[in-house]
XYZ file of C-alpha atoms in Angstrom:
755
model
C -40.484 -92.719 2.841
C -41.652 -94.291 6.057
C -39.396 -96.876 7.746
C -39.813 -100.573 8.454
C -39.733 -101.010 12.254
C -36.693 -103.255 12.541
C -36.004 -101.987 16.049
C -33.012 -99.711 15.456
C -32.317 -96.711 13.266
C -29.165 -96.700 11.152
C -27.271 -93.855 9.527
C -29.297 -94.274 6.343
C -32.396 -93.347 8.340
C -30.552 -90.412 9.894
C -29.586 -89.121 6.457
C -32.963 -89.401 4.745
C -34.891 -87.896 7.644
C -32.348 -85.121 8.152
C -32.750 -84.138 4.496
C -36.551 -84.087 4.680
C -36.564 -82.274 8.031
C -34.259 -79.509 6.770
C -36.451 -79.007 3.694
C -39.569 -78.888 5.878
C -38.026 -76.349 8.268
C -36.840 -74.180 5.376
C -40.278 -74.080 3.765
C -41.968 -73.458 7.096
C -39.652 -70.539 7.849
C -40.603 -69.070 4.473
C -44.261 -69.074 5.427
C -45.510 -72.288 3.839
C -47.953 -74.645 5.525
C -45.865 -77.795 5.851
C -46.972 -81.335 6.643
C -44.107 -83.633 7.588
C -45.724 -86.842 8.837
C -44.250 -90.096 10.084
C -45.513 -93.665 10.028
C -44.454 -97.287 10.056
C -44.380 -99.904 7.289
C -45.220 -102.475 9.911
C -46.359 -105.641 8.124
C -43.961 -108.113 6.550
C -42.066 -111.383 6.681
C -39.211 -110.207 8.989
C -41.666 -109.657 11.850
C -43.281 -113.052 11.270
C -39.911 -114.801 11.183
C -38.765 -112.962 14.312
C -41.957 -113.989 16.067
C -41.391 -117.632 15.118
C -37.756 -117.540 16.284
C -38.589 -115.851 19.594
C -41.976 -117.406 20.257
C -43.701 -114.019 20.553
C -46.716 -112.333 19.006
C -45.710 -110.518 15.774
C -47.866 -107.554 16.782
C -46.135 -107.285 20.149
C -42.675 -107.544 18.538
C -43.588 -104.890 15.967
C -45.117 -102.387 18.390
C -42.123 -102.700 20.733
C -39.773 -101.972 17.837
C -41.864 -98.951 16.898
C -41.596 -97.678 20.459
C -37.796 -97.973 20.360
C -37.432 -96.347 16.959
C -39.803 -93.513 17.787
C -37.659 -92.736 20.830
C -34.587 -92.621 18.565
C -36.356 -90.343 16.095
C -37.300 -87.970 18.903
C -33.618 -87.794 19.862
C -32.871 -86.561 16.334
C -34.881 -83.434 17.024
C -36.957 -83.580 13.841
C -40.260 -81.756 13.555
C -42.605 -84.572 12.626
C -46.382 -84.326 12.798
C -46.856 -87.101 15.305
C -50.596 -86.456 15.403
C -50.657 -87.941 11.881
C -48.695 -91.089 12.841
C -49.884 -94.328 11.216
C -49.009 -98.040 11.441
C -49.908 -100.288 8.527
C -50.558 -103.189 10.952
C -53.219 -101.156 12.777
C -56.724 -102.406 11.861
C -57.746 -98.739 11.616
C -55.279 -98.474 8.698
C -55.594 -101.814 6.966
C -59.364 -101.496 7.020
C -58.805 -98.984 4.236
C -56.175 -101.114 2.506
C -58.914 -103.743 2.292
C -61.366 -101.103 1.052
C -58.869 -100.198 -1.669
C -58.698 -103.894 -2.680
C -62.493 -103.992 -2.981
C -62.536 -100.793 -5.043
C -60.053 -102.346 -7.459
C -62.149 -105.519 -7.550
C -65.296 -103.510 -8.325
C -63.515 -101.981 -11.327
C -62.203 -105.319 -12.611
C -58.649 -104.468 -11.550
C -58.303 -107.186 -8.873
C -58.734 -110.764 -10.059
C -57.727 -114.360 -9.365
C -55.660 -116.471 -11.748
C -53.305 -119.418 -11.604
C -49.637 -118.550 -11.279
C -46.446 -120.601 -11.209
C -44.803 -120.253 -7.781
C -41.906 -121.645 -5.739
C -43.403 -124.165 -3.330
C -41.826 -125.694 -0.223
C -43.355 -129.209 0.014
C -42.338 -129.633 3.659
C -43.572 -126.328 5.084
C -46.312 -126.240 2.444
C -45.822 -122.588 1.707
C -44.942 -120.336 -1.203
C -41.448 -118.871 -1.319
C -40.175 -115.685 -2.895
C -37.334 -116.100 -5.414
C -34.946 -114.714 -2.795
C -35.886 -117.580 -0.453
C -34.613 -120.261 -2.837
C -30.873 -120.887 -2.621
C -28.467 -121.474 -5.505
C -29.138 -125.224 -5.336
C -32.901 -124.845 -5.571
C -33.453 -125.579 -1.860
C -35.831 -123.813 0.523
C -34.239 -121.487 3.058
C -36.931 -122.521 5.558
C -36.915 -126.335 5.509
C -34.012 -127.213 3.227
C -36.394 -129.161 0.978
C -36.115 -129.204 -2.810
C -38.323 -126.400 -4.065
C -41.083 -127.351 -6.473
C -42.747 -125.259 -9.171
C -46.515 -125.515 -8.872
C -49.498 -123.532 -10.034
C -51.621 -121.847 -7.386
C -54.605 -119.578 -7.649
C -53.389 -116.126 -6.695
C -54.782 -112.586 -6.527
C -53.461 -110.001 -8.982
C -53.878 -106.257 -9.507
C -54.279 -105.359 -13.174
C -51.501 -102.754 -13.283
C -51.061 -103.483 -16.998
C -54.312 -101.594 -17.632
C -52.371 -98.425 -16.737
C -49.146 -99.260 -18.545
C -49.474 -96.598 -21.248
C -50.130 -93.852 -18.698
C -47.329 -95.108 -16.454
C -44.917 -94.836 -19.381
C -46.133 -91.633 -21.037
C -46.338 -89.653 -17.793
C -42.664 -90.262 -17.032
C -41.714 -87.480 -19.456
C -43.500 -84.698 -17.503
C -41.945 -86.008 -14.274
C -38.487 -85.478 -15.738
C -39.155 -81.855 -16.631
C -36.757 -79.446 -14.875
C -35.156 -82.367 -13.069
C -38.102 -82.914 -10.738
C -37.411 -86.668 -10.808
C -33.888 -88.091 -11.190
C -33.224 -89.324 -14.711
C -31.872 -92.667 -13.478
C -35.173 -93.375 -11.707
C -37.135 -92.522 -14.847
C -34.832 -94.740 -16.893
C -35.247 -97.644 -14.452
C -39.033 -97.349 -14.632
C -39.010 -97.206 -18.437
C -36.880 -100.348 -18.525
C -39.151 -102.128 -16.068
C -42.233 -101.229 -18.096
C -40.267 -102.474 -21.110
C -42.391 -101.475 -24.072
C -41.225 -102.965 -27.372
C -42.824 -102.679 -30.812
C -42.507 -105.380 -33.441
C -44.487 -108.318 -34.776
C -46.022 -111.536 -33.514
C -45.029 -114.361 -35.883
C -46.399 -117.921 -36.137
C -44.004 -120.839 -36.672
C -45.740 -124.129 -37.622
C -44.560 -127.101 -35.525
C -44.376 -130.650 -36.896
C -44.103 -133.653 -34.609
C -43.030 -136.927 -36.216
C -44.093 -139.042 -33.233
C -47.485 -137.576 -32.313
C -49.597 -135.652 -34.818
C -51.711 -134.347 -31.915
C -48.794 -132.111 -30.992
C -48.758 -130.452 -34.430
C -49.419 -126.833 -33.636
C -47.978 -123.365 -34.061
C -45.620 -121.500 -31.767
C -46.003 -117.745 -31.662
C -43.018 -115.544 -30.996
C -42.687 -111.802 -30.558
C -39.782 -110.112 -32.292
C -38.594 -106.546 -32.715
C -36.465 -107.683 -35.661
C -38.646 -109.121 -38.442
C -35.838 -108.136 -40.818
C -33.776 -111.051 -39.434
C -36.406 -113.748 -40.091
C -34.287 -115.187 -42.924
C -31.575 -115.832 -40.309
C -33.673 -117.909 -37.892
C -31.851 -121.194 -37.150
C -33.796 -122.561 -34.149
C -36.668 -121.871 -31.767
C -36.296 -121.809 -27.970
C -39.201 -122.260 -25.563
C -39.443 -121.284 -21.927
C -39.750 -123.983 -19.277
C -43.364 -122.919 -18.668
C -44.481 -122.869 -22.300
C -47.733 -124.877 -22.778
C -46.089 -127.141 -25.348
C -43.289 -127.953 -22.899
C -45.838 -128.705 -20.168
C -47.603 -131.132 -22.497
C -44.415 -132.899 -23.594
C -43.002 -133.184 -20.063
C -45.946 -135.343 -18.974
C -44.722 -138.171 -21.192
C -40.966 -137.472 -21.266
C -39.034 -138.317 -18.066
C -35.810 -136.915 -19.528
C -37.445 -133.558 -20.282
C -38.959 -133.450 -16.798
C -35.544 -134.244 -15.298
C -34.074 -131.320 -17.246
C -36.843 -129.006 -16.021
C -36.101 -130.073 -12.434
C -32.528 -128.808 -12.763
C -33.506 -125.296 -13.868
C -33.910 -123.653 -10.408
C -30.256 -124.402 -9.638
C -28.864 -122.976 -12.896
C -27.270 -119.520 -12.999
C -29.139 -116.707 -14.801
C -26.646 -116.705 -17.698
C -26.803 -120.480 -18.244
C -26.483 -121.716 -21.835
C -28.196 -125.001 -20.964
C -30.773 -126.335 -23.390
C -32.869 -129.423 -24.098
C -33.467 -130.491 -27.710
C -37.033 -131.671 -28.261
C -36.563 -134.858 -30.269
C -38.983 -135.622 -33.082
C -40.078 -132.015 -33.229
C -39.159 -129.251 -35.639
C -40.456 -125.863 -36.685
C -40.808 -124.312 -40.120
C -39.953 -120.726 -40.955
C -43.228 -119.176 -42.208
C -41.283 -117.467 -45.000
C -40.754 -120.955 -46.455
C -44.402 -120.923 -47.549
C -44.421 -117.397 -48.958
C -40.863 -116.507 -49.996
C -38.829 -119.730 -50.045
C -35.035 -119.593 -50.136
C -32.305 -122.052 -49.255
C -32.220 -120.571 -45.752
C -35.941 -120.724 -44.991
C -36.255 -124.267 -46.334
C -34.188 -125.719 -43.474
C -36.248 -127.348 -40.657
C -35.642 -125.578 -37.366
C -34.706 -127.511 -34.181
C -36.735 -126.641 -31.108
C -35.082 -126.313 -27.682
C -36.207 -125.694 -24.138
C -33.872 -123.030 -22.749
C -33.771 -121.322 -19.328
C -32.740 -118.019 -20.877
C -36.219 -117.702 -22.396
C -38.579 -115.948 -19.985
C -42.031 -117.404 -19.659
C -43.613 -114.095 -18.682
C -42.227 -112.002 -21.539
C -43.614 -111.952 -25.057
C -44.987 -115.387 -25.907
C -42.586 -117.453 -23.811
C -40.734 -118.391 -26.994
C -37.981 -116.813 -29.089
C -36.650 -117.282 -32.592
C -32.932 -117.971 -32.418
C -30.904 -115.758 -34.757
C -27.231 -116.540 -34.005
C -25.962 -114.132 -36.654
C -27.578 -111.062 -35.097
C -28.031 -111.670 -31.367
C -25.168 -112.272 -28.933
C -27.211 -114.452 -26.576
C -28.557 -116.591 -29.431
C -25.042 -116.850 -30.828
C -23.645 -118.144 -27.527
C -26.478 -120.684 -27.209
C -26.039 -121.893 -30.813
C -22.287 -122.366 -30.453
C -22.840 -124.286 -27.207
C -25.219 -126.759 -28.859
C -24.415 -126.611 -32.586
C -20.874 -125.290 -32.583
C -19.940 -126.984 -35.854
C -22.844 -125.565 -37.840
C -22.588 -122.381 -39.857
C -24.022 -119.115 -38.523
C -26.191 -117.320 -41.091
C -25.713 -113.578 -41.447
C -28.626 -111.986 -43.291
C -28.324 -108.311 -42.378
C -25.110 -106.428 -42.993
C -23.685 -102.973 -43.489
C -24.235 -101.787 -47.018
C -20.512 -101.195 -47.637
C -19.424 -104.694 -46.602
C -20.393 -107.989 -48.189
C -18.985 -110.809 -46.079
C -18.447 -110.989 -42.338
C -18.332 -114.741 -41.802
C -19.540 -115.621 -38.304
C -19.376 -112.090 -36.967
C -22.478 -110.804 -35.200
C -24.139 -107.698 -36.622
C -26.391 -106.223 -33.940
C -27.208 -103.063 -35.897
C -29.690 -103.495 -38.797
C -28.762 -101.969 -42.118
C -29.303 -103.806 -45.448
C -30.577 -107.346 -46.122
C -28.075 -109.694 -47.771
C -28.428 -111.381 -51.202
C -29.617 -114.591 -49.496
C -32.896 -112.888 -48.512
C -34.678 -113.458 -51.822
C -36.888 -110.603 -53.026
C -35.990 -108.493 -49.978
C -32.236 -108.457 -50.742
C -30.812 -104.951 -50.727
C -33.734 -103.427 -48.813
C -32.975 -101.420 -45.709
C -33.919 -103.082 -42.449
C -36.766 -100.665 -41.804
C -38.166 -101.165 -45.307
C -37.734 -104.941 -45.151
C -39.403 -105.112 -41.740
C -42.491 -103.420 -43.133
C -42.610 -105.543 -46.292
C -41.900 -108.895 -44.574
C -44.621 -108.360 -41.970
C -47.053 -107.319 -44.697
C -46.301 -110.500 -46.642
C -46.730 -112.688 -43.556
C -49.981 -110.923 -42.687
C -51.396 -111.911 -46.069
C -50.698 -115.540 -45.216
C -52.018 -115.164 -41.648
C -48.552 -115.815 -40.236
C -47.918 -112.466 -38.514
C -49.416 -109.295 -37.128
C -48.033 -106.028 -35.861
C -47.754 -106.137 -32.073
C -46.210 -104.599 -29.026
C -44.834 -106.354 -25.988
C -44.317 -105.157 -22.448
C -42.054 -106.449 -19.735
C -44.565 -105.287 -17.120
C -46.806 -108.011 -15.737
C -49.843 -107.759 -13.491
C -48.991 -107.345 -9.827
C -49.239 -110.586 -7.831
C -50.408 -109.473 -4.373
C -51.195 -112.833 -2.693
C -48.932 -113.940 0.126
C -49.344 -117.205 2.035
C -48.274 -115.500 5.240
C -49.814 -114.483 8.538
C -48.445 -111.003 9.187
C -50.173 -108.960 6.518
C -53.540 -107.417 5.692
C -56.076 -110.209 5.056
C -57.588 -110.245 1.568
C -61.261 -109.258 2.058
C -62.846 -112.004 -0.054
C -65.040 -114.975 0.867
C -65.216 -118.168 -1.186
C -68.574 -119.864 -1.552
C -69.185 -123.161 -3.347
C -72.277 -121.716 -5.032
C -71.447 -118.014 -5.458
C -67.701 -118.161 -6.070
C -65.491 -115.344 -4.763
C -67.637 -112.792 -2.919
C -66.355 -109.452 -1.552
C -66.640 -108.857 2.171
C -69.307 -106.148 2.709
C -67.679 -102.791 3.470
C -69.595 -102.479 6.746
C -67.809 -105.653 7.935
C -64.327 -104.172 7.427
C -61.749 -104.540 8.719
C -61.281 -108.276 8.432
C -58.936 -108.472 11.397
C -56.161 -111.002 11.817
C -56.788 -113.644 14.475
C -54.180 -113.590 17.228
C -51.424 -116.146 16.731
C -48.371 -116.319 18.950
C -44.929 -117.177 17.701
C -45.205 -120.609 19.337
C -48.397 -121.373 17.421
C -46.830 -120.088 14.200
C -43.721 -122.203 14.759
C -45.667 -125.423 14.996
C -47.754 -124.890 11.863
C -46.934 -125.696 8.256
C -48.464 -124.120 5.191
C -50.514 -120.955 5.266
C -50.972 -120.150 8.990
C -54.479 -118.748 8.554
C -55.846 -121.901 6.908
C -55.881 -123.815 10.191
C -57.698 -121.146 12.239
C -61.099 -122.717 11.650
C -63.055 -120.289 13.841
C -61.741 -117.431 11.693
C -61.907 -119.123 8.290
C -65.450 -120.521 8.413
C -68.108 -117.873 7.763
C -71.452 -117.411 6.071
C -71.536 -116.311 2.455
C -72.563 -112.625 2.280
C -74.497 -113.373 -0.904
C -76.491 -116.570 -0.252
C -75.978 -117.136 3.474
C -74.535 -120.612 2.943
C -71.331 -122.056 4.357
C -68.211 -120.385 3.014
C -64.560 -119.755 3.830
C -62.482 -116.625 4.070
C -59.588 -116.131 1.701
C -56.540 -117.105 3.757
C -53.945 -115.136 1.779
C -52.665 -111.793 2.994
C -51.620 -108.876 0.841
C -48.144 -108.026 -0.344
C -46.765 -105.283 1.920
C -46.174 -103.149 -1.180
C -49.967 -102.682 -1.196
C -49.710 -100.864 2.152
C -46.887 -98.645 0.973
C -48.599 -97.922 -2.350
C -51.063 -95.533 -0.692
C -49.891 -94.758 2.879
C -48.763 -91.223 1.944
C -52.366 -90.425 0.966
C -53.586 -91.480 4.395
C -51.417 -88.757 5.937
C -53.773 -86.209 4.363
C -56.583 -87.413 6.634
C -55.187 -90.010 9.071
C -58.198 -90.175 11.380
C -60.898 -90.749 8.766
C -62.996 -93.750 9.766
C -65.418 -94.195 6.883
C -63.021 -93.694 3.961
C -59.263 -93.960 3.352
C -59.288 -90.136 3.383
C -61.795 -87.420 2.635
C -62.031 -85.888 -0.826
C -61.612 -82.439 0.698
C -58.353 -83.397 2.424
C -57.018 -85.080 -0.697
C -57.880 -82.189 -2.994
C -56.205 -79.645 -0.706
C -53.125 -81.726 0.232
C -52.208 -84.063 -2.617
C -50.030 -84.728 -4.522
C -46.986 -84.922 -2.236
C -44.707 -81.958 -3.018
C -41.376 -83.569 -2.074
C -40.715 -87.277 -1.557
C -37.336 -88.341 -0.193
C -36.045 -91.922 -0.210
C -33.472 -94.379 -1.465
C -32.978 -95.229 -5.112
C -33.495 -98.915 -4.236
C -37.227 -98.104 -4.265
C -37.051 -96.668 -7.793
C -39.010 -99.485 -9.403
C -41.474 -101.508 -7.345
C -42.591 -99.110 -4.610
C -42.703 -96.029 -6.823
C -44.331 -97.867 -9.720
C -47.022 -99.385 -7.498
C -47.620 -96.022 -5.814
C -48.052 -94.371 -9.223
C -50.518 -97.080 -10.273
C -52.690 -96.793 -7.150
C -52.540 -92.998 -7.241
C -53.658 -92.915 -10.882
C -56.511 -95.266 -10.064
C -57.693 -93.177 -7.108
C -57.503 -89.992 -9.183
C -60.262 -91.538 -11.332
C -62.549 -91.879 -8.286
C -64.410 -89.365 -6.153
C -61.808 -89.750 -3.414
C -59.331 -87.540 -5.285
C -61.242 -85.688 -7.949
C -58.510 -83.078 -8.451
C -55.888 -85.759 -9.086
C -56.382 -85.523 -12.825
C -54.642 -82.153 -12.815
C -51.381 -83.950 -12.024
C -52.248 -86.960 -14.243
C -52.754 -88.852 -11.001
C -49.041 -88.695 -10.210
C -48.447 -88.995 -6.447
C -45.103 -87.168 -6.061
C -44.253 -83.843 -7.671
C -40.573 -83.954 -6.819
C -38.500 -87.002 -5.948
C -35.171 -86.822 -4.152
C -33.113 -90.015 -3.932
C -30.317 -89.774 -1.419
C -27.087 -91.711 -1.797
C -26.132 -94.547 0.523
C -23.993 -94.142 3.624
C -20.734 -96.093 3.537
C -18.508 -96.765 6.504
C -14.743 -97.092 6.869
C -13.937 -100.775 6.504
C -10.738 -102.645 7.360
C -9.713 -105.921 5.764
C -6.737 -108.266 5.954
C -4.906 -108.193 2.576
C -3.737 -111.792 2.998
C -7.192 -113.291 3.550
C -9.675 -110.617 2.465
C -11.392 -111.053 5.832
C -13.119 -108.007 7.265
C -11.588 -106.811 10.524
C -13.183 -105.340 13.608
C -11.846 -101.812 14.309
C -10.533 -103.054 17.682
C -8.145 -105.358 15.788
C -6.610 -102.379 13.983
C -4.125 -99.774 15.238
C -4.634 -96.396 13.544
C -3.239 -94.145 16.250
C 0.132 -93.415 14.625
C -1.160 -92.640 11.152
C -4.929 -92.945 10.537
C -4.312 -93.189 6.789
C -1.986 -96.199 7.219
C -3.486 -98.499 9.888
C -1.832 -101.744 10.879
C -2.987 -105.051 12.322
C -2.382 -105.024 16.082
C -1.265 -108.648 16.245
C 1.273 -108.566 13.394
C 2.001 -104.910 12.680
C 1.264 -105.527 8.996
C -0.717 -102.926 7.015
C -4.421 -103.443 6.442
C -6.627 -102.336 3.552
C -9.020 -99.411 4.010
C -12.161 -99.315 1.896
C -15.580 -97.694 2.078
C -18.439 -100.166 2.059
C -22.161 -100.277 2.685
C -22.573 -100.562 6.435
C -23.284 -104.046 7.754
C -22.581 -106.200 10.792
C -20.471 -108.612 8.775
C -18.113 -105.800 7.735
C -17.834 -104.354 11.260
C -18.372 -100.840 9.898
C -21.785 -99.968 11.296
C -22.319 -96.793 13.299
C -25.085 -96.243 15.835
C -26.649 -92.823 15.118
C -27.945 -92.647 18.683
C -24.370 -92.866 19.980
C -23.280 -90.060 17.638
C -26.151 -87.869 18.788
C -25.401 -88.585 22.430
C -21.760 -87.668 21.946
C -21.962 -84.700 19.587
C -25.551 -83.521 19.846
C -28.360 -83.833 17.321
C -27.763 -80.558 15.469
C -24.020 -81.082 15.037
C -24.515 -84.677 13.867
C -27.247 -83.739 11.411
C -25.339 -80.790 10.014
C -22.240 -82.956 9.653
C -24.350 -85.465 7.724
C -25.544 -82.756 5.340
C -22.102 -81.264 4.688
C -20.207 -84.502 4.113
C -21.532 -85.114 0.598
C -24.127 -83.889 -1.915
C -27.529 -85.417 -1.247
C -27.572 -87.730 -4.263
C -24.022 -89.057 -3.805
C -22.640 -91.831 -1.622
C -21.642 -90.463 1.766
C -18.370 -91.662 3.345
C -19.065 -91.449 7.050
C -16.305 -89.981 9.205
C -17.174 -89.085 12.775
C -13.873 -87.611 13.960
C -13.957 -84.194 12.287
C -17.650 -83.669 12.959
C -17.275 -79.976 13.848
C -14.876 -78.939 11.077
C -17.679 -77.598 8.890
C -18.497 -74.948 11.512
C -15.451 -72.755 10.767
C -17.335 -70.666 8.220
C -20.253 -70.224 10.624
C -17.808 -69.160 13.365
C -16.273 -66.528 11.118
C -19.700 -65.154 10.263
C -20.487 -64.889 13.973
C -17.116 -63.295 14.700
C -16.361 -61.205 11.576
C -13.713 -59.114 13.361
C -12.313 -61.888 15.485
C -8.877 -63.454 15.256
C -9.692 -66.817 16.816
C -10.950 -69.985 15.163
C -13.661 -72.299 16.425
C -10.936 -74.933 16.478
C -9.028 -72.919 19.077
C -11.929 -73.146 21.506
C -11.910 -76.121 23.865
C -14.451 -78.804 23.011
C -16.702 -79.999 25.873
C -16.952 -83.760 26.323
C -18.498 -86.061 28.887
C -16.294 -87.916 31.347
C -15.697 -91.338 29.809
C -18.104 -94.010 30.980
C -20.157 -91.911 33.401
C -22.475 -88.963 33.585
C -21.321 -85.846 35.321
C -20.012 -82.328 34.775
C -18.322 -81.451 31.500
C -14.577 -81.123 31.247
C -12.490 -79.895 28.315
C -9.747 -81.378 26.240
C -7.415 -79.890 23.670
C -8.878 -80.600 20.217
C -7.022 -82.416 17.519
C -5.901 -80.294 14.583
C -8.855 -80.261 12.173
C -8.569 -79.649 8.450
C -11.491 -78.642 6.228
C -10.915 -79.718 2.596
C -12.578 -77.879 -0.271
C -12.535 -78.545 -4.014
C -13.118 -75.535 -6.237
C -14.462 -73.642 -3.250
C -16.995 -76.287 -2.170
C -16.600 -78.214 1.074
C -16.005 -81.923 0.423
C -14.682 -83.509 3.619
C -12.961 -82.844 6.901
C -9.995 -84.523 8.546
C -8.462 -84.855 11.943
C -4.700 -84.622 11.325
C -1.570 -84.541 13.468
C -0.686 -80.980 14.410
C 2.160 -79.746 12.173
C 5.562 -79.848 13.870
C 7.038 -76.509 14.916
C 9.883 -77.024 12.450
C 7.434 -77.018 9.525
C 5.523 -74.039 10.881
C 8.773 -72.085 11.177
C 9.654 -72.806 7.523
C 6.745 -70.674 6.389
C 3.738 -70.794 4.073
C 5.091 -73.092 1.339
C 6.091 -75.741 3.855
C 2.684 -75.610 5.520
C 0.922 -75.863 2.141
C 2.978 -78.942 1.310
C 2.241 -80.503 4.710
C -1.516 -79.916 4.565
C -1.701 -81.050 0.919
C 0.066 -84.301 1.785
C -2.308 -84.919 4.701
C -5.346 -84.425 2.453
C -3.984 -86.587 -0.359
C -3.028 -89.467 1.947
C -6.446 -89.676 3.596
C -9.012 -92.196 2.241
C -11.367 -89.338 1.352
C -8.520 -87.659 -0.482
C -7.968 -90.802 -2.498
C -11.644 -90.736 -3.496
C -12.152 -87.033 -4.159
C -8.690 -85.870 -5.265
C -7.299 -88.867 -7.137
C -10.295 -90.865 -8.376
C -12.810 -88.083 -9.098
C -10.230 -85.537 -10.308
C -7.019 -85.572 -12.306
C -4.196 -84.282 -10.085
C -2.216 -83.329 -13.170
C -4.874 -80.688 -13.823
C -4.522 -79.152 -10.351
C -4.083 -75.387 -10.841
C -3.619 -74.017 -7.332
C -3.805 -74.863 -3.642
C -5.069 -72.210 -1.234
C -4.579 -72.546 2.524
C -7.044 -70.776 4.817
C -6.449 -68.636 7.843
C -4.946 -70.473 10.785
C -4.005 -73.427 8.595
C -7.453 -74.916 9.257
C -8.649 -75.292 5.679
C -7.244 -76.103 2.253
C -8.877 -75.466 -1.145
C -7.823 -77.458 -4.241
C -8.616 -75.614 -7.477
C -8.788 -77.649 -10.706
């Protein structure tokens, strides 16, 4: 996966690109034609914010960062095809991103619709959910964020939802895609089968509000247990009521600041629902009028934006009911066939309907589900349905630094596509100073850019001032590598048919959902066009094999009395690296392994490692420290310990170890000739014959060496067990009580724990 040009590579970059480079070299050495390209995911909010803070042009800031990072990549020694290099902020690239938008629009897959968004009333801009703090305030201006409806552009990804779900099974064959990624995508697609049920609503204060509320449920067998309805904050009925109810509107205003698991609710007074079974199969349970609440736990973009509350058979509904109606009985209508009474206990697993369910009593849940829906269908109260969590992809961004949406708005003609011969629609130049002093969408105020003639009627019109979500760029960039210099099309059909799909795609599991899902959608769409006519052979899937590498964690020190993270300079680990102490007090500190960050003082500059140890040694060390898919605990000290086996292969009849050879280092703080220093005793630790980690340990005292083999085994075992890596691999991941044997290698340089 190509990087975002933040300006500096980190060890995560070093790991992912080392993995891909080794695979590319291996295949090339075996005679394959290998393409290993590199590019830059160069649009995005960080560049725009940096430009505003520094008063510079976002393009200048981005290109300078690319220059720095490319220099760092070259120091890694990877074999990238730099003649295929791309930047998503280059008009030569985003011309084709805009062409892709128009292709989707031509096929009815790009459309405008109103959408509820977070709106900063001071800066007059739309905010992502991550830009709203826990108190509902904007991170930009500090203003109270409002929820408003804006006309936005969407891609109709839901048109491909069945293919996106069904084609996950072939991807999992023979482990070509990690199962956890497939599982995450299935959950995100979120297909559920059930029924859509109508609940009549009666309003005692305004007959105009008499209506029906539709809900989607996967459990029609629990309809006899419905005790309330809950509506989302964006439900149309709630919108209507809030216009005349200040107290309801006040409640809605508090929702952005509530936690995700909030049990808050607002009872709609003068309003109640009726269980549709009351009209067709009345019982004492269905005859009860149902209170109607507005509840933040109900999602407006899932199902119908309303749920039937069944406290007896849903943990979330149960918690909500007890919060608001704690003294009322919970109805249990589905129970195990061998038990009759469970009181208020929740029964999440359907079995048999209880005697209180009228004519359906004693039926299995599956049988009752079928019969209840059939009965409700006859009364026009229900229909079989399926629901998906997946929603259409909102691609509009009210930002400057992104690919402009190639549409023109005319008062007479409506939204008109920009003619393809007028692409790219280039961004006007705006410096950071000009961006800083503007509120709202930056492009709206660039009149000379916005005002154009309508391509259809020739009248006065305006450009669309939104830019595209940067996920649009990354949804197809890998296809551009097949033909990066094509001017008339995103890529030629010939190049696509001979190069695509991508054989191996390497990247972090954090991209398992959005990036990979969007890439699959765009790829499937393009496989239905002449651009990639052979794409159907792979069902339009973009990546044959996916490798998700684990994260890189760094050694982290913290003060046990405060929990504060400590800078390594504040810690003394010279006496015993496994038991460091605080320099100022001499008290022990806590060692942990955490995701690298500035705040934890555990970051490592890969360029410094390469400068000190060399690119090959650093990259090989990275590969040997942990399996590709697992978290890697970065330790720089024993970076050459893995080479012992290679040394023995090079010197099969030798008696020396690589660790006996002096290690060349640069004079501290200055360039000059190399000098040598005596290396620290290194210890290579294996588990069941596989290398797991390496340590730099104090050389064993002569007294222990003179005691013989058993004493040395005990010494080396203790060193391995007391190290942080030993705690992880030997105590947490294995049961020491099941340890069968410890083998010590030649020269006391390695130890193998056999379980």
